[in-house]
C-alpha positions as a printed Julia matrix, in Angstrom:
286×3 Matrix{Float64}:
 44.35  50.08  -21.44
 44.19  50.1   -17.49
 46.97  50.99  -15.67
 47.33  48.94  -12.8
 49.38  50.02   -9.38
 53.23  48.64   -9.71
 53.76  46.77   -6.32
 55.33  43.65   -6.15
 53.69  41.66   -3.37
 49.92  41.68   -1.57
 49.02  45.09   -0.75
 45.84  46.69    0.33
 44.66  50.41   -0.23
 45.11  53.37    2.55
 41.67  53.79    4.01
 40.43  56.52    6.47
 39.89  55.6    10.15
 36.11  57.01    9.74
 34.03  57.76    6.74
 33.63  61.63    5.88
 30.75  63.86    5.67
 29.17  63.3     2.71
 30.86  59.89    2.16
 29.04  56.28    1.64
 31.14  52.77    3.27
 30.82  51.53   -0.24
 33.19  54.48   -1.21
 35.83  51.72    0.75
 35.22  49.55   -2.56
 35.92  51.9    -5.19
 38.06  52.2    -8.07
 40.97  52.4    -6.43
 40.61  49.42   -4.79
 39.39  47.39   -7.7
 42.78  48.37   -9.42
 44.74  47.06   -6.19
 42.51  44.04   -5.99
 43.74  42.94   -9.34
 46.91  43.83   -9.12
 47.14  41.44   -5.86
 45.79  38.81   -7.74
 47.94  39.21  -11.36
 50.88  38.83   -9.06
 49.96  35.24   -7.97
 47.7   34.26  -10.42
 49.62  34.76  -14.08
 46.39  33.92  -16.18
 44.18  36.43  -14.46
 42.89  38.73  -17.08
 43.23  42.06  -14.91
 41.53  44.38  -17.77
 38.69  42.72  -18.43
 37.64  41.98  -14.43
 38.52  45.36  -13.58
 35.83  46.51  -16.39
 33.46  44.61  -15.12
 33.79  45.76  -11.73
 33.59  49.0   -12.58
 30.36  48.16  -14.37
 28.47  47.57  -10.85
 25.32  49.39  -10.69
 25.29  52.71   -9.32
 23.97  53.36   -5.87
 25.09  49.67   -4.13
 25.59  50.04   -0.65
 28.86  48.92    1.08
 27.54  44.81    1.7
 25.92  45.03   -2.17
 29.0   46.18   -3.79
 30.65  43.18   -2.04
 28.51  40.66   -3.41
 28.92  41.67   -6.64
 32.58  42.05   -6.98
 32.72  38.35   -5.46
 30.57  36.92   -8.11
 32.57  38.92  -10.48
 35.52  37.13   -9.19
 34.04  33.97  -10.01
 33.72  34.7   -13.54
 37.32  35.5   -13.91
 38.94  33.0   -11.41
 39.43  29.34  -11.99
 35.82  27.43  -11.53
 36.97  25.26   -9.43
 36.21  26.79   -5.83
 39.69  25.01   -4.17
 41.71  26.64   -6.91
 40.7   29.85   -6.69
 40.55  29.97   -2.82
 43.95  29.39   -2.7
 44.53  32.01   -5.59
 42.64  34.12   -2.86
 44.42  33.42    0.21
 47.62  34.29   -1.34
 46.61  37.85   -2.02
 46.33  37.97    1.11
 48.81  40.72    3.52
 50.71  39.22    6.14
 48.68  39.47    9.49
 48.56  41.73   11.45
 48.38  39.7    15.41
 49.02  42.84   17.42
 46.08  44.75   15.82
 43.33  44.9    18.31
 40.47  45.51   15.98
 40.13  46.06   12.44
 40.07  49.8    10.26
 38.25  50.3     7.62
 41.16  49.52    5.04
 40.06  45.74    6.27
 36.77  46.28    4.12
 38.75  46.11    1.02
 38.48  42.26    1.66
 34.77  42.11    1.66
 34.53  40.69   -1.74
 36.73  37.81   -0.7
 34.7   37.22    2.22
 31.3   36.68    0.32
 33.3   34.81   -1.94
 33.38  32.11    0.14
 30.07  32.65    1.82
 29.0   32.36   -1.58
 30.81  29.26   -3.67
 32.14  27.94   -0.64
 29.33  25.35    0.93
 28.48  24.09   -2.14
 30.53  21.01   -3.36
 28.84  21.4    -7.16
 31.88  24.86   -7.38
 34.86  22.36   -6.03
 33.84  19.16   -8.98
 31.89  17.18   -6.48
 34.21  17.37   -3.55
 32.59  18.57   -0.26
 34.21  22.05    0.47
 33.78  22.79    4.19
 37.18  22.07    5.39
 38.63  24.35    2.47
 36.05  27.19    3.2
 37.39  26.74    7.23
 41.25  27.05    6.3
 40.01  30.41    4.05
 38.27  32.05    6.97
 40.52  31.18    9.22
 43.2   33.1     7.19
 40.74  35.86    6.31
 39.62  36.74    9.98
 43.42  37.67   10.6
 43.52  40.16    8.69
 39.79  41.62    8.2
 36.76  39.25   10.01
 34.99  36.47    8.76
 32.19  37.4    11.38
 29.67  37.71    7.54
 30.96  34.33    5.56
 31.11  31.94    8.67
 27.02  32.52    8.94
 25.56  30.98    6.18
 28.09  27.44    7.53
 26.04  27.94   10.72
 23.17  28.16    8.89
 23.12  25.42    6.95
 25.95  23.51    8.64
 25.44  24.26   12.1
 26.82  21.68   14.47
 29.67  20.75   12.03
 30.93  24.61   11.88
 30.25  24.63   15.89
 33.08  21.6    16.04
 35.19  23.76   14.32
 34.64  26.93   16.14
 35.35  24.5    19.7
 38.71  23.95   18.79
 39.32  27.95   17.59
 38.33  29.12   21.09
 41.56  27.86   22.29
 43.99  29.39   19.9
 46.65  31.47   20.43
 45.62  34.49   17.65
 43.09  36.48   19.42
 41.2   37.54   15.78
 40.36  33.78   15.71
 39.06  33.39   19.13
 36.96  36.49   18.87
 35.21  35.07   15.4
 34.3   31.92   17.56
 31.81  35.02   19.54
 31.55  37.56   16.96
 30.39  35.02   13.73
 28.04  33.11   16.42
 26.29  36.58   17.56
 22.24  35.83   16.61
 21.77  39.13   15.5
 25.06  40.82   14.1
 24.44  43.87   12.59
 25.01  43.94    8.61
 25.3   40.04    9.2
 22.92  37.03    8.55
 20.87  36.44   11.24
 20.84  32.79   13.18
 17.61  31.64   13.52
 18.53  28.37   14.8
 20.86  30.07   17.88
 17.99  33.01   18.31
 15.37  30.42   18.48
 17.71  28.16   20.9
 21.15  29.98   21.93
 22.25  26.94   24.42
 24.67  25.31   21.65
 26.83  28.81   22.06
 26.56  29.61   25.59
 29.19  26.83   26.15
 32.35  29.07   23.88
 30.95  32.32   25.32
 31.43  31.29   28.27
 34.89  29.81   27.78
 36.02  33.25   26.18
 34.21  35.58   29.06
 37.79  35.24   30.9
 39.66  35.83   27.72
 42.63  37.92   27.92
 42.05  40.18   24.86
 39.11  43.4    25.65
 38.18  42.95   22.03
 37.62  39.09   22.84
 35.36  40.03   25.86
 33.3   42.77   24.44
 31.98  40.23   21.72
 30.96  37.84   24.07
 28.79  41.02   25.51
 27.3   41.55   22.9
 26.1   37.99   22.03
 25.05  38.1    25.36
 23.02  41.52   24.67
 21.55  39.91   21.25
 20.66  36.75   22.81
 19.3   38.56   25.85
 16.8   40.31   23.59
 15.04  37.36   22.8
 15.85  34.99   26.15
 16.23  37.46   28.79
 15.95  35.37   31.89
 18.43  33.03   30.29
 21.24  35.54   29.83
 20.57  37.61   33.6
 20.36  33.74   35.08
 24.02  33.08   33.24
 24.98  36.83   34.55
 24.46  36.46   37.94
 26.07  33.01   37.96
 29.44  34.71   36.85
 28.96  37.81   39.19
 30.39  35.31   42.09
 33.86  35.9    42.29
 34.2   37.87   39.26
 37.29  40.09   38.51
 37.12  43.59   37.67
 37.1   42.54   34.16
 34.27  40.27   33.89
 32.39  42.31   35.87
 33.0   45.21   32.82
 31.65  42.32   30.23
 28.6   41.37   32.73
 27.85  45.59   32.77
 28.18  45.69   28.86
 25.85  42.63   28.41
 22.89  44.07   30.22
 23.09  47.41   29.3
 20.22  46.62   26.48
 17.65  46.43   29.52
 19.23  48.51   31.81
 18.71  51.4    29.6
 14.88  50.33   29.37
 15.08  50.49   33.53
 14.71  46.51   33.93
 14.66  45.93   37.78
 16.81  42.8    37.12
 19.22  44.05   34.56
 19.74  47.25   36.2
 20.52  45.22   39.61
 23.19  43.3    38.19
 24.38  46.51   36.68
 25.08  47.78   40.1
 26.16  44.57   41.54
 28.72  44.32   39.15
 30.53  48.09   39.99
């Protein structure tokens, strides 16, 4: 018999604010979690049969690496959750803490919702999980929630993906909302080349659909807003150079001491490989 954690209401697992010597990311998934990940969803979801999910967790093969171990607990979730995708998102998004707005950027006790991340990266584009019914607008409403309180920077990909301009709509309206964590996934999920993430090949091949919302947030009020759109600038300057110092040095007249951080952060890429161009916007933004 497993003996579950007692709380009452959704609760997520301390978490150190850097991984140890010695220590692997994927330790952020471990057993511990798994026992608070069914507790949160036993406490919403009556028919959830903790025991035997929690077993089969804790079957994953050894040696998965942090983004692995993710994976597999999702699809594990799938087994044991309702089949029908709108069902058990909402199951989902009621485990859920209550977010966290004044939180500038996320810990590493926000990894414990990984699994609920590639859950709907995985099951959630496909309308054969939902009985037919198209689930895009569900999957939005999840990440939406979901990029509160960790980032939905690794399930809003595969929408862009395969769904690009319909997931670009979306993201047009987030760049105007009120909770910073949303506006920042409108620049973080669209980076080409975010590290552990999908990569874009659409937006690396042709990055002009974007420019338009990273341009919009380059003013934004929120530092953790602005240094994404820096470094979509520095992933999509990797592959369009002269595109991204042409865009720079349009925004270097008249720019505040702010943008003018962002415009330094963007570049640095090529200023560190002594790029005549990159380096002089460097210095023309001091």
């Amino acid at each position: 018999m497993i003996s579950l954690p007692s709380f009452t209401k959704a609760t997520i697992p301390d978490a150190p604010r850097a991984i140890a010597k010695g220590s692997s990311l994927a330790d952020l998934l471990n057993d511990n979690a798994i026992y608070y990940l069914a507790r949160n969803i036993e406490i919403v979801h009556s028919d959830f049969d903790s025991e035997a999910f929690v077993k089969e967790c804790l079957n994953a093969p050894e040696g998965l690496a942090l983004m692995a171990k993710g994976q597999f607990i999702a699809k594990v979730l799938h087994q044991f959750l309702p089949p029908n995708y709108q069902a058990a998102i909402n199951i989902l998004t009621q485990t859920l803490i209550n977010a966290d707005e004044s939180s500038e950027e996320f810990g590493l006790a926000g990894f414990f919702y990984l699994p609920h991340s590639f859950y709907i990266a995985q099951y959630g584009l496909d309308a054969k999980y939902n009985d037919g019914i198209d689930p895009f607008d569900i999957s939005m409403k999840a990440q939406y929630e979901l990029t509160q309180r960790f980032s939905a920077e690794f399930c809003i990909r595969p929408f862009l993906i395969e769904q690009q301009a319909r997931t670009l709509e979306t993201l047009k309206d987030w760049q105007f909302d009120r909770n910073r964590h949303i506006r920042r996934l409108v620049s973080e999920g669209t980076r080409p080349k975010l590290p552990w993430g999908k990569r874009l090949p659409d937006i690396i091949k042709d990055p002009m659909p974007i420019l338009p919302l990273l341009t919009h947030l380059k003013d934004d009020s929120s530092l953790y807003v602005r240094r994404s759109v820096a470094n979509s600038l520095g992933d999509i300057a990797k592959d369009h150079p002269s595109l991204v110092f042409d865009l720079l040095e349009r925004w270097l007249e008249g720019a505040n001491a702010e943008l003018k951080w962002l415009i330094r952060h963007a570049v640095r890429y090529y200023a560190k490989k002594n790029v005549e161009r990159a380096l002089a916007i460097r210095i023309a933004a001091k």
